[in-house]
Coordinates of C-alpha atoms and ligand atoms in Angstrom, one line a residue:
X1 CA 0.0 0.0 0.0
X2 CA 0.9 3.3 -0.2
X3 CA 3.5 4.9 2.4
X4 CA 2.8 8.2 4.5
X5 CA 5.2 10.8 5.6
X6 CA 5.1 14.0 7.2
X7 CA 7.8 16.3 6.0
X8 CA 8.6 20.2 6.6
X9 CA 10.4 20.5 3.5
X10 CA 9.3 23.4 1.0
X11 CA 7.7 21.9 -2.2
X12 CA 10.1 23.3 -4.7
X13 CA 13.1 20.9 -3.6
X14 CA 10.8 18.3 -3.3
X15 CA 12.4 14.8 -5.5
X16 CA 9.0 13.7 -6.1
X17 CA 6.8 12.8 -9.2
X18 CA 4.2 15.3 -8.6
X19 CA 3.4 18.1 -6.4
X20 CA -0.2 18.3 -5.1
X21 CA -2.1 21.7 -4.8
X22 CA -5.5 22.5 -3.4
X23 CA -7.7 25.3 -5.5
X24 CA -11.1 26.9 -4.4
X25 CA -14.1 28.4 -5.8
X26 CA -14.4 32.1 -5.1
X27 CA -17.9 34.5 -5.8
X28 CA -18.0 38.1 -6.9
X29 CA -14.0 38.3 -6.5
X30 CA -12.5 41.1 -8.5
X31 CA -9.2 39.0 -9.5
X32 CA -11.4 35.9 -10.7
X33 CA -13.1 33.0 -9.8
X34 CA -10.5 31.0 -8.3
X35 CA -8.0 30.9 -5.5
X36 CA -5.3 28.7 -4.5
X37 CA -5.8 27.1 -1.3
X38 CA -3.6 27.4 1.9
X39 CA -0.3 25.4 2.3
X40 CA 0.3 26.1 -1.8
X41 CA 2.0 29.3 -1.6
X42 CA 5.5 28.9 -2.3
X43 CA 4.0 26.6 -5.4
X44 CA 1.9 29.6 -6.4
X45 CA 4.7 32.2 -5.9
X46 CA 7.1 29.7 -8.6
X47 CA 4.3 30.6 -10.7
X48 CA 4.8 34.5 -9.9
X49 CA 1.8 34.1 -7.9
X50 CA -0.2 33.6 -11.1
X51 CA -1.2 29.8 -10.5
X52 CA -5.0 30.6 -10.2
X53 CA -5.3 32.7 -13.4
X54 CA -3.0 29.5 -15.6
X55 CA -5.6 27.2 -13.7
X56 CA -8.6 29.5 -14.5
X57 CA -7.1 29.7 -18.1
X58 CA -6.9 25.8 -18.4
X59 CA -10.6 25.4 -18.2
X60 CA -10.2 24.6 -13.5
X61 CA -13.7 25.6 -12.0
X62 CA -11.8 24.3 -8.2
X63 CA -15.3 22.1 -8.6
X64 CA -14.9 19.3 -5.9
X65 CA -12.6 16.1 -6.9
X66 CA -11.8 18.2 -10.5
X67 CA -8.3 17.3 -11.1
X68 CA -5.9 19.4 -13.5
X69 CA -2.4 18.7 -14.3
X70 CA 0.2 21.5 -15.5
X71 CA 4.1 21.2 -16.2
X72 CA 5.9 22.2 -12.9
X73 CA 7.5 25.3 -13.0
X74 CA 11.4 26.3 -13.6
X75 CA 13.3 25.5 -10.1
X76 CA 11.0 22.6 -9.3
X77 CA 12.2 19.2 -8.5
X78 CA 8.9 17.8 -9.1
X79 CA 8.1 17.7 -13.5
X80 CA 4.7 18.0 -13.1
X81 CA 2.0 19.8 -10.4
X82 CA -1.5 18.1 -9.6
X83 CA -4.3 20.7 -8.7
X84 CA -7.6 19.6 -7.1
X85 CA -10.8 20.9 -6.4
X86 CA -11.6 21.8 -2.7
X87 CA -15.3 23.4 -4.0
X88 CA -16.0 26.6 -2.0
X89 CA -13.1 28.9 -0.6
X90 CA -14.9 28.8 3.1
X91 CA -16.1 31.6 4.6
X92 CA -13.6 34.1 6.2
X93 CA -11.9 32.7 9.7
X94 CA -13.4 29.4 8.0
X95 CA -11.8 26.1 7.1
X96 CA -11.8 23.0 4.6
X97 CA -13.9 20.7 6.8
X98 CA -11.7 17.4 7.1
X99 CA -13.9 15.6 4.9
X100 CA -13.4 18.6 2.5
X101 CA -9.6 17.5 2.1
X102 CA -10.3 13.7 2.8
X103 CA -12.2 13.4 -0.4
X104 CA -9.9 16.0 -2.1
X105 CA -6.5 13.8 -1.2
X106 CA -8.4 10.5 -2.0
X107 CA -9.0 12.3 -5.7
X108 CA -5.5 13.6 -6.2
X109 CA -4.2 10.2 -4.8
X110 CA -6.4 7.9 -7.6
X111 CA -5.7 10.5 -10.6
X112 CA -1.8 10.0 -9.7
X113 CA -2.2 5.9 -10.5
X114 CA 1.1 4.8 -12.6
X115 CA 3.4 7.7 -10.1
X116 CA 6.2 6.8 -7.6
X117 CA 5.7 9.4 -5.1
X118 CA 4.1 12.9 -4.9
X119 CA 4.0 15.6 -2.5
X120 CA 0.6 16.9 -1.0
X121 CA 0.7 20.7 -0.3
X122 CA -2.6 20.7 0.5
X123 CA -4.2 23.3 3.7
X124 CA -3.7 21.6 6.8
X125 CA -4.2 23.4 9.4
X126 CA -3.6 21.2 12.3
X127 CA -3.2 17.7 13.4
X128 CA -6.9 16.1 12.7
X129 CA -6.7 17.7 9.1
X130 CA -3.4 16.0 8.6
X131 CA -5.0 12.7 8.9
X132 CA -7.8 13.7 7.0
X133 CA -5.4 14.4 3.9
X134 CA -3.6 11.0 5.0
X135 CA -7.1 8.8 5.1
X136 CA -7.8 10.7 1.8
X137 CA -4.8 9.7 0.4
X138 CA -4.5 6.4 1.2
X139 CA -7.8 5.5 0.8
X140 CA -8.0 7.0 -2.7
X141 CA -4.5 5.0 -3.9
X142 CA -6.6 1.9 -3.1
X143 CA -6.9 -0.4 -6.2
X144 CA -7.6 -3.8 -6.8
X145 CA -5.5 -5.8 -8.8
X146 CA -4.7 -9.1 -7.5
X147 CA -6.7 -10.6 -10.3
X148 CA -5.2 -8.4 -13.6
X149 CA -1.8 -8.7 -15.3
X150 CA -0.7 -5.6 -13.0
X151 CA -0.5 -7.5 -10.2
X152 CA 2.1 -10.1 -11.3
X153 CA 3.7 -8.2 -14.0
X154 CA 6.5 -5.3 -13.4
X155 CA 6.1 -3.9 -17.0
X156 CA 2.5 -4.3 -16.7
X157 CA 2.2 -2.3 -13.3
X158 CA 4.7 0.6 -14.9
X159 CA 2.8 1.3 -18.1
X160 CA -0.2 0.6 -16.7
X161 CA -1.8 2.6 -13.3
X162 CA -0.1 1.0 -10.1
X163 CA -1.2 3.1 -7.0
X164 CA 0.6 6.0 -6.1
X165 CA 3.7 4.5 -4.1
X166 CA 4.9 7.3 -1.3
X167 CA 2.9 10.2 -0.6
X168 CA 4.6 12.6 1.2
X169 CA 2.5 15.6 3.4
X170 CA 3.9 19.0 3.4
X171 CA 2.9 21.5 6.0
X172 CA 2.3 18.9 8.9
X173 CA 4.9 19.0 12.3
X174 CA 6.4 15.4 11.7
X175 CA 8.3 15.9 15.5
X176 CA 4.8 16.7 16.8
X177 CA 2.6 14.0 18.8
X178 CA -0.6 15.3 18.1
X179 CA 0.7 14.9 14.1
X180 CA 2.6 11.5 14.7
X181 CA -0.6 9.8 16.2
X182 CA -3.0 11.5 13.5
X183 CA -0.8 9.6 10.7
X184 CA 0.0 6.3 12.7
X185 CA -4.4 6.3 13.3
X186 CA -4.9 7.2 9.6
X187 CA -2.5 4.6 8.4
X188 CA -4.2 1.9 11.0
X189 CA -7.8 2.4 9.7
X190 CA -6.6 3.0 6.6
X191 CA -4.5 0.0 6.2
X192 CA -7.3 -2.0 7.5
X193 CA -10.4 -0.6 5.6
X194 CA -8.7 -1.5 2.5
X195 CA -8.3 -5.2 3.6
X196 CA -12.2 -4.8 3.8
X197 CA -12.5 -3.8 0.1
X198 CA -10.1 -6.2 -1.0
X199 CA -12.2 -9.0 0.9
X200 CA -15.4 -7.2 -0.5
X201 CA -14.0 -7.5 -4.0
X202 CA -12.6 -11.0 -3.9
X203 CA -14.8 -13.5 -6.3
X204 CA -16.9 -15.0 -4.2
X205 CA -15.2 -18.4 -5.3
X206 CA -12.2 -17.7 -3.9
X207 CA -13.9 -16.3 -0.5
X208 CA -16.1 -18.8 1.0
X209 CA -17.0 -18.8 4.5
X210 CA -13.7 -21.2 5.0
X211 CA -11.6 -18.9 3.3
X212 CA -12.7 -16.2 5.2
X213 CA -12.9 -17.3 8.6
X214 CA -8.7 -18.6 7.9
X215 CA -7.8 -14.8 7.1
X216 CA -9.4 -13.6 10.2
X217 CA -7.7 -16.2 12.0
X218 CA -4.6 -14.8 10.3
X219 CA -5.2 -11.1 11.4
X220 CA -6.2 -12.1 14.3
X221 CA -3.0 -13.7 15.6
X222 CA -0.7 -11.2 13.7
X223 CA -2.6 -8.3 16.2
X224 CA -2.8 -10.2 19.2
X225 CA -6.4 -10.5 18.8
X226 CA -8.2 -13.8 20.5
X227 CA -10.2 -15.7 17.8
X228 CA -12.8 -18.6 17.9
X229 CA -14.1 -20.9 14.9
X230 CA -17.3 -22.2 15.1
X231 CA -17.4 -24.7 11.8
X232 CA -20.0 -26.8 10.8
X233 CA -20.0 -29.4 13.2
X234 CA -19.4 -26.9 16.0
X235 CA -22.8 -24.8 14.8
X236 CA -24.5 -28.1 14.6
X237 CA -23.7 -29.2 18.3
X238 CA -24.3 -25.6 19.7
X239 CA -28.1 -25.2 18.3
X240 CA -26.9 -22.2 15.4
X241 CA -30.4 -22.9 12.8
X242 CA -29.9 -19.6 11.7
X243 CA -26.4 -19.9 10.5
X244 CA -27.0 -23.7 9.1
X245 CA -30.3 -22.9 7.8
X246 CA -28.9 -20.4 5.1
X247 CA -25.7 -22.4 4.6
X248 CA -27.6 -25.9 4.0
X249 CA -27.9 -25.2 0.1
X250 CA -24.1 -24.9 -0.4
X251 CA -21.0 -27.0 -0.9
X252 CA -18.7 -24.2 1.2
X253 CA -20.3 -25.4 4.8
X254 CA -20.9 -21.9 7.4
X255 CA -18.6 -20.4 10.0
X256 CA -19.5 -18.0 12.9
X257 CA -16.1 -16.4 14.2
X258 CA -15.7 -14.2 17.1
X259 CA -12.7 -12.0 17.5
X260 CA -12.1 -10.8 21.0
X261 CA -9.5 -7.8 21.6
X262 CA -9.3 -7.3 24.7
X263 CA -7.2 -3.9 27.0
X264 CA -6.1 -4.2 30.5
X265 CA -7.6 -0.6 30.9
X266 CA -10.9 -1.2 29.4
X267 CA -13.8 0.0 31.2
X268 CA -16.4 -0.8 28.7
X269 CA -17.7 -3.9 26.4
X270 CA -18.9 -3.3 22.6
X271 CA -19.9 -6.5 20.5
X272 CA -20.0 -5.6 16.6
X273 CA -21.9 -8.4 14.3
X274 CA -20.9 -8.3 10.9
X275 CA -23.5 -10.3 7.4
X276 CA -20.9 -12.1 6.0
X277 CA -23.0 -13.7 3.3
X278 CA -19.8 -14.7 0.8
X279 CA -22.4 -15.3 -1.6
X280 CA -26.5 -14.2 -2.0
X281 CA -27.8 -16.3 -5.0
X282 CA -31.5 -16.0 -3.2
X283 CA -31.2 -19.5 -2.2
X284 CA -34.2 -21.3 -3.3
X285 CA -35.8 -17.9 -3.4
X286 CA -33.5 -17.6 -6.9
X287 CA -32.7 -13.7 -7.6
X288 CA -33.1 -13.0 -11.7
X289 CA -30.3 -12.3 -13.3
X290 CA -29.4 -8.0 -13.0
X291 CA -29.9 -8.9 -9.3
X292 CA -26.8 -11.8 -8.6
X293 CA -23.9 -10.1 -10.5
X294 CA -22.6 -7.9 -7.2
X295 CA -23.8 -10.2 -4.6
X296 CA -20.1 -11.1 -3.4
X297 CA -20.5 -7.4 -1.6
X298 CA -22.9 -9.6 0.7
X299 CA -20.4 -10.0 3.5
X300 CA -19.8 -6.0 3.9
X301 CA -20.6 -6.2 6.9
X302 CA -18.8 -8.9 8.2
X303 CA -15.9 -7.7 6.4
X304 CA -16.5 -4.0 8.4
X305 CA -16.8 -5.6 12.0
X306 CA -13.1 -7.7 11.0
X307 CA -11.2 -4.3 9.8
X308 CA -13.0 -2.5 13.1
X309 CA -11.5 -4.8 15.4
X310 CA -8.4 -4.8 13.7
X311 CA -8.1 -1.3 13.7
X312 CA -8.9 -1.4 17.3
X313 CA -6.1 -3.4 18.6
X314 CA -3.8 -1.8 16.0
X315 CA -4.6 1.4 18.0
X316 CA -4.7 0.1 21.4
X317 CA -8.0 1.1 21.7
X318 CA -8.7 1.1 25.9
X319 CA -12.3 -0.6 25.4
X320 CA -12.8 -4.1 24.9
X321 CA -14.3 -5.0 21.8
X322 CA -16.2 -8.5 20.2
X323 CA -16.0 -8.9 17.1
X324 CA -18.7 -11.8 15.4
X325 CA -18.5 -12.5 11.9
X326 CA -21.4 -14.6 10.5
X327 CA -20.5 -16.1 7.5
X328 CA -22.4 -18.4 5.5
X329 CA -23.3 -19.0 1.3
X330 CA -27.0 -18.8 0.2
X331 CA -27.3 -21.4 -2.8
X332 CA -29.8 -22.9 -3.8
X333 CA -29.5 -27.1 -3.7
X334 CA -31.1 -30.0 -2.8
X335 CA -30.0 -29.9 0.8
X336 CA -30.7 -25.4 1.0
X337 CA -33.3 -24.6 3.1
X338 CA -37.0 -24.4 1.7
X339 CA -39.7 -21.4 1.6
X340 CA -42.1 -23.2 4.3
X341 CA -39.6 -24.5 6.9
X342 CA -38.9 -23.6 10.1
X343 CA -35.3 -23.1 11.9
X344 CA -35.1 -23.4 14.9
X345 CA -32.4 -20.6 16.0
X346 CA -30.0 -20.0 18.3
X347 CA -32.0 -18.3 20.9
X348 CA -34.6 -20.6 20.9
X349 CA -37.2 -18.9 19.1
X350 CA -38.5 -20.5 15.8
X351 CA -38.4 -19.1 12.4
X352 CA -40.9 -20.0 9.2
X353 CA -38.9 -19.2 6.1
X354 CA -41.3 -17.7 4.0
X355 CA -38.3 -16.0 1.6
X356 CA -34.6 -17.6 1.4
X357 CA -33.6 -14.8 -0.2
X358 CA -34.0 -12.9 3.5
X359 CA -30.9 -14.8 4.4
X360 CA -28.8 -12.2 6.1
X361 CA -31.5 -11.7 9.3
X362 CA -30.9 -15.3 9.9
X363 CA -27.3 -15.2 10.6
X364 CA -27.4 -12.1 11.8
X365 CA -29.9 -13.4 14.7
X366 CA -27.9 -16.1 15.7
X367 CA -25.0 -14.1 16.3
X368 CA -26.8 -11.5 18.1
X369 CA -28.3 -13.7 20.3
X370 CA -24.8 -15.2 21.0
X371 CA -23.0 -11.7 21.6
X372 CA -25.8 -11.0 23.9
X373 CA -24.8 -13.6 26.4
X374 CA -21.2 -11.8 27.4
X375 CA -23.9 -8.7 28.2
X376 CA -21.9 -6.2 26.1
X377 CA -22.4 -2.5 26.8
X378 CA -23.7 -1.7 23.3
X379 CA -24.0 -4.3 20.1
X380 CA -24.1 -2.8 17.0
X381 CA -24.7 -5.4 13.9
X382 CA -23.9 -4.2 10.2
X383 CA -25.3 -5.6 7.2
X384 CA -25.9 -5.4 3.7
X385 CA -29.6 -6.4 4.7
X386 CA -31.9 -4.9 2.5
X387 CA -33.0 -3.6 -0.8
X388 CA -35.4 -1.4 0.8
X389 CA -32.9 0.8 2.7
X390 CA -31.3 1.5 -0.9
X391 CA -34.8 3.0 -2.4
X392 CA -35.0 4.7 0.8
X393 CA -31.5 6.1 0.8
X394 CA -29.6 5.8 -1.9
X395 CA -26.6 4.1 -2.9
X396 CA -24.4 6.6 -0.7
X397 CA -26.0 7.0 2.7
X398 CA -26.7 3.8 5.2
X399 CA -29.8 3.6 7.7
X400 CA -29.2 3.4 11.5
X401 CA -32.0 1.6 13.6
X402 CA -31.7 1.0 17.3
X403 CA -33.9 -0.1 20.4
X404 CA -32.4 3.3 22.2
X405 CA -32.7 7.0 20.5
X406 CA -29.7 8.3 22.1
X407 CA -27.8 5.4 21.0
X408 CA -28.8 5.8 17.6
X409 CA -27.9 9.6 17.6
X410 CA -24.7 8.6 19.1
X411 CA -24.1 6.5 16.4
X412 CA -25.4 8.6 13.4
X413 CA -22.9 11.8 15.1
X414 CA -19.9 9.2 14.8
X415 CA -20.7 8.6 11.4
X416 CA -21.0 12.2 11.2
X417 CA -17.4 13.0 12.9
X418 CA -15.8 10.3 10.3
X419 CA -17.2 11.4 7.2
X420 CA -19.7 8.7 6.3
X421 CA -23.4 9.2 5.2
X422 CA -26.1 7.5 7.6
X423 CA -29.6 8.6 8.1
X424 CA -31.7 7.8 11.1
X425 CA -34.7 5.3 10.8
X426 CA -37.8 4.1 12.7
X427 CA -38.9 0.8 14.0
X428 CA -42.5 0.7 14.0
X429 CA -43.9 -1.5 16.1
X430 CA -47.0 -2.0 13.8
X431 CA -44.7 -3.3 11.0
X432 CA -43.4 -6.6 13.3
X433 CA -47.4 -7.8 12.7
X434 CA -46.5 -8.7 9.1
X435 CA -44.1 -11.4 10.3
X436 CA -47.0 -13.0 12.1
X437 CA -46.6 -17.1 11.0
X438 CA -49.5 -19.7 12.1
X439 CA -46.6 -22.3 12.2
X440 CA -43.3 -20.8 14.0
X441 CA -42.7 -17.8 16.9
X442 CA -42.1 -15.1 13.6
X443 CA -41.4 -15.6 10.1
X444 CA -38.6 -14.3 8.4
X445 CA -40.3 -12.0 6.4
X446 CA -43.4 -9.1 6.7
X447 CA -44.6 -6.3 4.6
X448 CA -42.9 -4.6 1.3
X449 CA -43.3 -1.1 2.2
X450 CA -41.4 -0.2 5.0
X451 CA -38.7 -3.6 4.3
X452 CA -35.9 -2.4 6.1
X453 CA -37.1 -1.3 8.9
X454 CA -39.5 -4.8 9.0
X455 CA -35.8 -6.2 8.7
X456 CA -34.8 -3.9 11.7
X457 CA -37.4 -5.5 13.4
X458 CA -37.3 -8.8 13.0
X459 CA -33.3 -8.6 14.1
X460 CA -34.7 -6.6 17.6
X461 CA -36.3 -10.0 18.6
X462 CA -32.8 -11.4 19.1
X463 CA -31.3 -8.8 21.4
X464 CA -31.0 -9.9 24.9
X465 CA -32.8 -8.4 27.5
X466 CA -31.7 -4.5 28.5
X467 CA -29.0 -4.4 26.0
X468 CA -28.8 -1.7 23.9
X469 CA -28.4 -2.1 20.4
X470 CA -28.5 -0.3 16.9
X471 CA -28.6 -1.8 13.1
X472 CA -26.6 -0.2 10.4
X473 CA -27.9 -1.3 7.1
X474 CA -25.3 -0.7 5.0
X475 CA -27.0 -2.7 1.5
X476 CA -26.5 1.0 -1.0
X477 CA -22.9 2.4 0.2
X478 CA -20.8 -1.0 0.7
X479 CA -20.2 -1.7 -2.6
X480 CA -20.0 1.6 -5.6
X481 CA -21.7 0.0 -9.0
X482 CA -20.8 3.5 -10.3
X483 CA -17.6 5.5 -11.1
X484 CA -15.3 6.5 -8.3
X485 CA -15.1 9.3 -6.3
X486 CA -13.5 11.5 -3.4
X487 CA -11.9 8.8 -1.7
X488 CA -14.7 5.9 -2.8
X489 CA -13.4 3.3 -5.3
X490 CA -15.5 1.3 -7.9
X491 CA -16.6 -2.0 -5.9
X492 CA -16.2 -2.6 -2.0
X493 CA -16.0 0.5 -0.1
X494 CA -15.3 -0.5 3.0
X495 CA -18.5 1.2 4.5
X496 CA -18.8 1.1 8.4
X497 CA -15.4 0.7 9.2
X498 CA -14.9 4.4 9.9
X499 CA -18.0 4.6 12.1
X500 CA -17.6 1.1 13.7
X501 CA -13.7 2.7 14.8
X502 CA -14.9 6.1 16.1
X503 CA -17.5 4.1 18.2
X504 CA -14.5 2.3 19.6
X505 CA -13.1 5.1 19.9
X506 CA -15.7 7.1 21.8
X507 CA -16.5 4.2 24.2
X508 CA -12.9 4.1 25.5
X509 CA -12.4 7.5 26.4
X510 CA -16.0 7.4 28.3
X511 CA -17.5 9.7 25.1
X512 CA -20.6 8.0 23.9
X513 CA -23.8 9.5 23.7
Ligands
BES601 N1 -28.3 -9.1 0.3 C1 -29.7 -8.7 0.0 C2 -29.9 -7.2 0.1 C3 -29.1 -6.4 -0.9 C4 -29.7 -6.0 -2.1 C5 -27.9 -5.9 -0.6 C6 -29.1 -5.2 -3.0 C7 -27.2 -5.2 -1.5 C8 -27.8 -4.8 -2.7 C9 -30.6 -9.4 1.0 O1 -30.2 -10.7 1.4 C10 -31.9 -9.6 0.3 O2 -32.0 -10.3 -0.6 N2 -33.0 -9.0 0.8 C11 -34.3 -9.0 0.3 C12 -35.3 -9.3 1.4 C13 -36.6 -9.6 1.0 C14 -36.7 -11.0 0.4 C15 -37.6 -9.6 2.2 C16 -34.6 -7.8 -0.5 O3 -34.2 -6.7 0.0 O4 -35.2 -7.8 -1.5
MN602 MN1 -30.8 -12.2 0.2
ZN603 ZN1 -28.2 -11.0 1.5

């Protein structure tokens, strides 16, 4: 991946590939409609402080993620200079918000594919905005290539677009703590979210629930994490019908794994619960075909909670936090599970399976009801659940349900503080008549309208007693169908992580809600 420094060298000696520049939109300015942004101006003054009018000449609007590259000038190490959108020049006194230069480094960083190294003058101000750049930037870089010629081949990677190598950040205090542990936390969830995309992006026949469960196992004893692996046998003896109900139908048996990092200081508990569907064909419940094609993204959520706990343990994060990862493949066979049977689940209750294709609540339950047992502070489950929650939100936002208000506005504020989109949503107790059956304790399914929160719902049932709990449905941001942006790649995004982190973070220092 791509390495981070901080450096206090001036940009102009700079042995780099590419320099980096921010550039703003100004209104009713006498001098023209754009400005060059803080932490440029010895770039700008190489120019004879004419950068803005060349970039205003070149056809730059400083729109956000607009990228324009111009020949370096005389004296410069660097050949070339990269200039990128920030949008509005703030107010006066104001700054670039974080996520401002987050999505304005991840932009830069992708457009700079097939380059060594490159030098980020971008406005940082202090140390929070230096890892905003830094998560921008390495998030950005992020490719995936393990399965195209670029991967193996040297030529190939040269000519074609390897990710930026080395980014170095200009205008940061590289002696200063405050700076140091900005970069080193970047670089951690960084690092980690990208393990999520690549996960997210693997074919789902070289990701199984097997596969999976052996690189968590991996991580997990690389970071000192504790981990347990529940397999087939192990669900079977321990009463998981949630888990082996969806997993029946496939030749790649289920797995529930449960990651436990653990501080000496912690005062509090969080359990995260992660979908880790390696595979939604529907089951029996068959999707058409223009509904299969992106249904590896169907362990997002797993792949979230595993990069969270990661993360946490990579930061010594003083809170100790579960991670469960409920991974299973819906296919349809003659041994998968049938519209018109009942599981019985993990809790005890029993389920009537009136839709295979509403797999992921049936994993999800089991795990829930199994993280409720340790009597965590908070759980909070994350799941590419629903279809619903993408006509209700878009592809770019994900719901937050919860059995406690402030929890969920805790939640939604982390998102908030970390740059991700999430919207608050209901859970209306009238909805949970729909998943009235005449043969089990609930069925696994209710009404159309109003499907993800009936999803929401149906997952509420399997929360233990007085623990609070929220639901992030993640199904329209984890994986991007369309072209990339800001930091956002094509494919798996890595949605949650940031939150899940922050949560982490909040709960250690005594913080949340
Ligand atoms: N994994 C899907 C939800 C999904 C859809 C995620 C599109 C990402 C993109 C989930 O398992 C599913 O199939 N849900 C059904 C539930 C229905 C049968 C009650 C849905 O949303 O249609
Ligand atoms: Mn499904
Ligand atoms: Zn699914």
């Amino acid at each position: 991946m791509t390495a981070l420094t901080l450096s206090t060298a001036a940009a102009p000696g700079l042995r780099v590939d590419a320099i980096v520049v921010g550039v703003a939109k100004v209104t009713g300015s006498a001098s023209g409609d754009l400005v060059v942004a803080p932490g440029a101006e010895a770039v700008d003054k190489a120019y004879d402080g004419r950068l803005a009018g060349v970039l205003e000449t070149l056809g730059a609007s400083g729109g956000e993620g607009e990228v324009t590259k111009l020949p370096a000038p005389s004296g410069f190490k660097a050949p070339l200079v990269l200039a990128v959108g920030l949008g509005a020049l703030p107010e006066k006194d104001g700054s670039f918000s974080a996520e401002t230069l987050r999505r304005a480094a991840g932009a830069a960083a992708r457009a700079l594919a097939g380059t060594k190294k490159a030098g980020f003058a971008l406005p940082v101000e202090d140390a929070a905005d230096a890892g905003a750049v830094g998560e921008g930037v390495l998030l950005g870089a992020y490719s995936f290539d393990a399965y195209k010629d670029i991967a193996k081949d040297a030529k190939a990677a040269k000519n074609g677009k390897a990710p930026l190598g080395e980014a170095t950040l200009l205008g940061g205090k590289p002696r200063d703590k405050a700076f140091k542990a900005a970069l080193e936390r970047a670089t951690a969830v960084s690092e980690e979210l990208n393990r999520a995309r690549d996960l997210i992006n693997t074919p789902p026949n070289d990701l199984n629930p097997e596969a999976f469960a052996a690189v968590a196992q991996a991580a997990a004893k690389e970071h000192g994490i504790k981990v347990q692996v529940l397999d087939e046998k192990a669900l079977a003896k321990g009463g998981y019908g949630g888990i082996l109900g969806v997993g029946a139908g496939s030749a790649s048996t289920p797995r529930l794994v449960k990651l436990s990092y653990t501080s000496s200081k912690a005062k509090k508990h969080l359990a995260f619960v992660g979908k880790g569907i390696t595979y939604d064909s529907g089951g029996i419940s068959l999707k058409p075909a223009g509904h299969n094609e992106t249904m590896k993204c169907d362990m997002s959520g797993a792949a979230a909670v595993f990069a969270a706990v990661v993360a946490a343990a990579r930061l010594n994060l003083e809170v100790n936090v579960t991670g469960w990862l409920a991974l299973a493949e819906n296919m349809p066979s003659g041994s998968a599970t049938r519209p018109g049977d009942v599981l019985r689940m993990y809790s005890g209750k029993t389920v009537e399976v009136l839709n295979t294709d509403a797999e992921g609540r049936l994993v999800l339950a089991d795990a829930i009801a199994k993280a409720s047992e340790e009597n965590p502070d908070a759980i909070v489950d994350v799941a590419t659940l629903t279809g619903a929650m993408m006509l209700a939100l878009g592809n770019r936002t994900f719901g937050i349900m919860a059995n406690d208000d402030a929890f969920r506005s805790a939640v939604h504020e982390a998102a908030e503080e970390v740059g991700e989109a999430a919207w608050p949503m209901p859970l209306p107790e009238h909805l949970k008549k729909g998943m009235d059956s005449p043969t089990a304790d609930i069925a696994n399914m209710g009404e159309r309208y109003g499907g993800g929160l009936v999803a929401g719902l149906f997952l509420k049932e399997f929360v233990g007693e007085g623990i609070t709990w929220a639901h992030l449905d993640i199904a329209g941001p984890a994986f991007n169908e369309q072209g990339p942006f800001g930091y956002t790649p094509k494919g798996g995004t890595g949605s949650a992580v940031r939150t899940l982190v922050r949560l982490a973070e909040l709960t250690a220092v005594g913080d949340l809600g």
